Amino acid sequence: GMSAVQSRNSQRQMRIESPLMEIYNQDPEDAYELFPKGFVVYGYNEQGFLETEIVAKRARHRLVKTEESWEAFGDVVVRNFVKGTRIDTDTLFWDKENAKIYTPRSCYVLLQSPDGAMQGFGMESDEMARNALLLHPFDSYGYVGRDSTEAGYVDSVNFIGPHYKTYR
């Protein structure tokens, strides 16, 4: 098992956990780390609270010269606990330099939130999954929390309803 914590000014930013990490560095031009049994990434906001979680069945981390890339594969789930959103996909990339996560344009994505659900192909978001954008959406629907035809109150004086028998 492995665990790593990234912090800045003693403020935790990210935590990574995995049951197995394999390092391949025979060729310095193509060095990488594999997480064949999956990994979990926890992202913390500016106040130090857990905001985002990324879970995947497999992952790869490449560090070639100054270029760094992270790739997650297989049943990738991204949750943002603050916004209550969930992103399900099969492949996810993390661009650390530009602080964004994204999927290939041909990759299916299901985005769920308290307001509804959207599905489509391709997704881009900031690295904390606060603002996800589907590139090619289809079949989206929303949840109606309060309908305009719903009565917010019952007026007992002007109530129109069924007539009840009165017994004397």
CSV table of C-alpha atoms in Angstrom, one decimal:
chain,number,residue,atom,x,y,z
A,1,GLY,CA,0.0,0.0,0.0
A,2,MET,CA,1.1,3.6,-0.6
A,3,SER,CA,-0.1,7.0,0.5
A,4,ALA,CA,1.2,10.4,-0.5
A,5,VAL,CA,0.3,13.9,0.7
A,6,GLN,CA,0.9,17.1,-1.2
A,7,SER,CA,0.8,20.3,0.9
A,8,ARG,CA,1.7,24.0,0.5
A,9,ASN,CA,2.5,26.2,3.5
A,10,SER,CA,1.5,23.3,5.8
A,11,GLN,CA,-1.9,23.3,4.2
A,12,ARG,CA,-3.0,19.9,2.8
A,13,GLN,CA,-3.9,20.1,-0.9
A,14,MET,CA,-4.1,16.5,-2.1
A,15,ARG,CA,-3.8,13.0,-0.8
A,16,ILE,CA,-3.3,9.9,-2.9
A,17,GLU,CA,-3.8,6.3,-1.7
A,18,SER,CA,-3.4,3.0,-3.6
A,19,PRO,CA,-3.0,-0.6,-2.6
A,20,LEU,CA,-0.1,-1.1,-5.1
A,21,MET,CA,2.3,1.2,-7.0
A,22,GLU,CA,4.7,-0.1,-9.6
A,23,ILE,CA,7.6,2.1,-10.7
A,24,TYR,CA,9.1,1.7,-14.2
A,25,ASN,CA,12.2,3.8,-14.6
A,26,GLN,CA,14.6,1.7,-16.8
A,27,ASP,CA,14.3,4.2,-19.6
A,28,PRO,CA,14.6,7.8,-18.3
A,29,GLU,CA,12.9,9.0,-21.4
A,30,ASP,CA,9.8,6.9,-20.6
A,31,ALA,CA,9.6,6.6,-16.8
A,32,TYR,CA,6.2,6.1,-15.3
A,33,GLU,CA,4.3,4.7,-12.3
A,34,LEU,CA,1.4,2.3,-12.5
A,35,PHE,CA,-1.4,1.8,-10.1
A,36,PRO,CA,-2.8,-1.5,-11.3
A,37,LYS,CA,-5.1,-2.1,-8.4
A,38,GLY,CA,-6.7,1.3,-8.5
A,39,PHE,CA,-6.2,4.6,-6.6
A,40,VAL,CA,-8.1,7.3,-4.8
A,41,VAL,CA,-7.2,11.0,-4.9
A,42,TYR,CA,-8.6,13.4,-2.3
A,43,GLY,CA,-8.6,17.1,-3.1
A,44,TYR,CA,-8.8,19.7,-0.4
A,45,ASN,CA,-10.1,23.3,-0.8
A,46,GLU,CA,-8.4,26.5,0.4
A,47,GLN,CA,-9.8,26.1,3.9
A,48,GLY,CA,-8.4,22.6,4.2
A,49,PHE,CA,-11.7,20.7,3.9
A,50,LEU,CA,-12.2,17.7,1.7
A,51,GLU,CA,-13.9,18.8,-1.4
A,52,THR,CA,-13.2,16.3,-4.2
A,53,GLU,CA,-12.6,12.6,-4.5
A,54,ILE,CA,-11.5,10.7,-7.6
A,55,VAL,CA,-11.7,6.9,-7.7
A,56,ALA,CA,-10.4,4.7,-10.5
A,57,LYS,CA,-9.6,1.0,-11.1
A,58,ARG,CA,-6.3,1.8,-12.7
A,59,ALA,CA,-4.0,4.8,-13.1
A,60,ARG,CA,-0.7,5.9,-14.6
A,61,HIS,CA,1.6,8.8,-13.7
A,62,ARG,CA,4.3,9.9,-16.2
A,63,LEU,CA,7.1,12.3,-15.5
A,64,VAL,CA,9.3,12.8,-18.5
A,65,LYS,CA,11.8,15.7,-18.1
A,66,THR,CA,9.5,18.6,-17.1
A,67,GLU,CA,6.2,17.2,-18.4
A,68,GLU,CA,4.0,15.4,-15.9
A,69,SER,CA,0.7,13.6,-16.8
A,70,TRP,CA,-1.9,11.6,-14.8
A,71,GLU,CA,-4.3,9.2,-16.4
A,72,ALA,CA,-7.1,7.3,-14.7
A,73,PHE,CA,-8.9,4.3,-16.3
A,74,GLY,CA,-11.8,2.0,-15.6
A,75,ASP,CA,-15.0,3.1,-13.8
A,76,VAL,CA,-13.7,6.5,-12.9
A,77,VAL,CA,-15.9,8.4,-10.4
A,78,VAL,CA,-15.3,12.0,-9.5
A,79,ARG,CA,-17.3,13.5,-6.6
A,80,ASN,CA,-17.4,17.1,-5.5
A,81,PHE,CA,-18.9,17.0,-2.0
A,82,VAL,CA,-19.4,20.7,-1.7
A,83,LYS,CA,-21.6,21.0,-4.9
A,84,GLY,CA,-23.1,17.5,-4.6
A,85,THR,CA,-22.0,16.5,-8.1
A,86,ARG,CA,-20.8,13.1,-9.4
A,87,ILE,CA,-19.1,12.4,-12.7
A,88,ASP,CA,-18.9,8.9,-14.1
A,89,THR,CA,-16.6,8.1,-17.0
A,90,ASP,CA,-14.1,5.5,-18.2
A,91,THR,CA,-11.0,7.6,-18.8
A,92,LEU,CA,-9.9,10.8,-17.1
A,93,PHE,CA,-6.8,13.0,-17.6
A,94,TRP,CA,-5.4,15.6,-15.3
A,95,ASP,CA,-3.5,18.6,-16.6
A,96,LYS,CA,-1.6,19.7,-13.5
A,97,GLU,CA,0.0,22.7,-15.2
A,98,ASN,CA,-3.4,24.2,-16.3
A,99,ALA,CA,-5.2,22.8,-13.2
A,100,LYS,CA,-8.0,21.0,-15.1
A,101,ILE,CA,-9.3,17.5,-15.6
A,102,TYR,CA,-10.8,16.3,-18.9
A,103,THR,CA,-11.9,13.2,-20.8
A,104,PRO,CA,-11.3,12.4,-24.5
A,105,ARG,CA,-13.9,13.8,-26.8
A,106,SER,CA,-15.2,10.3,-27.7
A,107,CYS,CA,-15.5,9.2,-24.0
A,108,TYR,CA,-19.0,8.8,-22.5
A,109,VAL,CA,-19.7,10.9,-19.4
A,110,LEU,CA,-22.6,10.9,-17.0
A,111,LEU,CA,-22.8,14.1,-14.9
A,112,GLN,CA,-25.2,14.0,-11.9
A,113,SER,CA,-26.1,16.9,-9.6
A,114,PRO,CA,-28.9,17.8,-7.1
A,115,ASP,CA,-30.6,19.6,-10.0
A,116,GLY,CA,-30.6,16.8,-12.6
A,117,ALA,CA,-28.5,14.6,-14.8
A,118,MET,CA,-26.7,15.1,-18.1
A,119,GLN,CA,-24.9,12.6,-20.3
A,120,GLY,CA,-22.7,13.1,-23.3
A,121,PHE,CA,-19.3,12.7,-24.8
A,122,GLY,CA,-16.2,14.6,-23.7
A,123,MET,CA,-15.9,16.7,-20.5
A,124,GLU,CA,-13.7,19.5,-19.2
A,125,SER,CA,-13.5,20.9,-15.7
A,126,ASP,CA,-11.3,22.5,-13.2
A,127,GLU,CA,-9.3,20.1,-11.1
A,128,MET,CA,-11.7,20.3,-8.2
A,129,ALA,CA,-14.7,19.4,-10.4
A,130,ARG,CA,-16.5,22.6,-9.5
A,131,ASN,CA,-17.5,23.6,-13.1
A,132,ALA,CA,-17.8,20.6,-15.4
A,133,LEU,CA,-18.7,21.2,-19.0
A,134,LEU,CA,-20.0,18.4,-21.3
A,135,LEU,CA,-18.7,18.9,-24.8
A,136,HIS,CA,-21.4,16.9,-26.7
A,137,PRO,CA,-24.4,16.5,-24.4
A,138,PHE,CA,-27.5,14.4,-25.1
A,139,ASP,CA,-30.5,13.1,-23.1
A,140,SER,CA,-30.4,15.4,-20.2
A,141,TYR,CA,-33.1,15.9,-17.6
A,142,GLY,CA,-33.7,17.9,-14.5
A,143,TYR,CA,-35.2,17.3,-11.1
A,144,VAL,CA,-38.1,19.6,-10.2
A,145,GLY,CA,-37.8,20.5,-6.6
A,146,ARG,CA,-40.8,22.9,-6.6
A,147,ASP,CA,-43.3,23.0,-9.4
A,148,SER,CA,-45.1,26.2,-10.4
A,149,THR,CA,-48.5,24.4,-10.1
A,150,GLU,CA,-47.8,23.3,-6.6
A,151,ALA,CA,-49.7,25.1,-3.9
A,152,GLY,CA,-47.3,26.5,-1.4
A,153,TYR,CA,-50.1,26.9,1.2
A,154,VAL,CA,-53.8,26.0,1.6
A,155,ASP,CA,-56.2,28.9,2.0
A,156,SER,CA,-58.8,27.5,4.4
A,157,VAL,CA,-61.3,30.3,3.7
A,158,ASN,CA,-61.3,30.0,-0.1
A,159,PHE,CA,-60.5,26.3,-0.3
A,160,ILE,CA,-62.2,24.5,-3.2
A,161,GLY,CA,-62.2,20.8,-2.7
A,162,PRO,CA,-64.5,17.8,-2.4
A,163,HIS,CA,-67.8,18.3,-0.6
A,164,TYR,CA,-68.0,16.4,2.7
A,165,LYS,CA,-71.1,15.1,4.3
A,166,THR,CA,-71.9,16.7,7.5
A,167,TYR,CA,-73.5,14.6,10.3
A,168,ARG,CA,-75.7,16.2,12.9
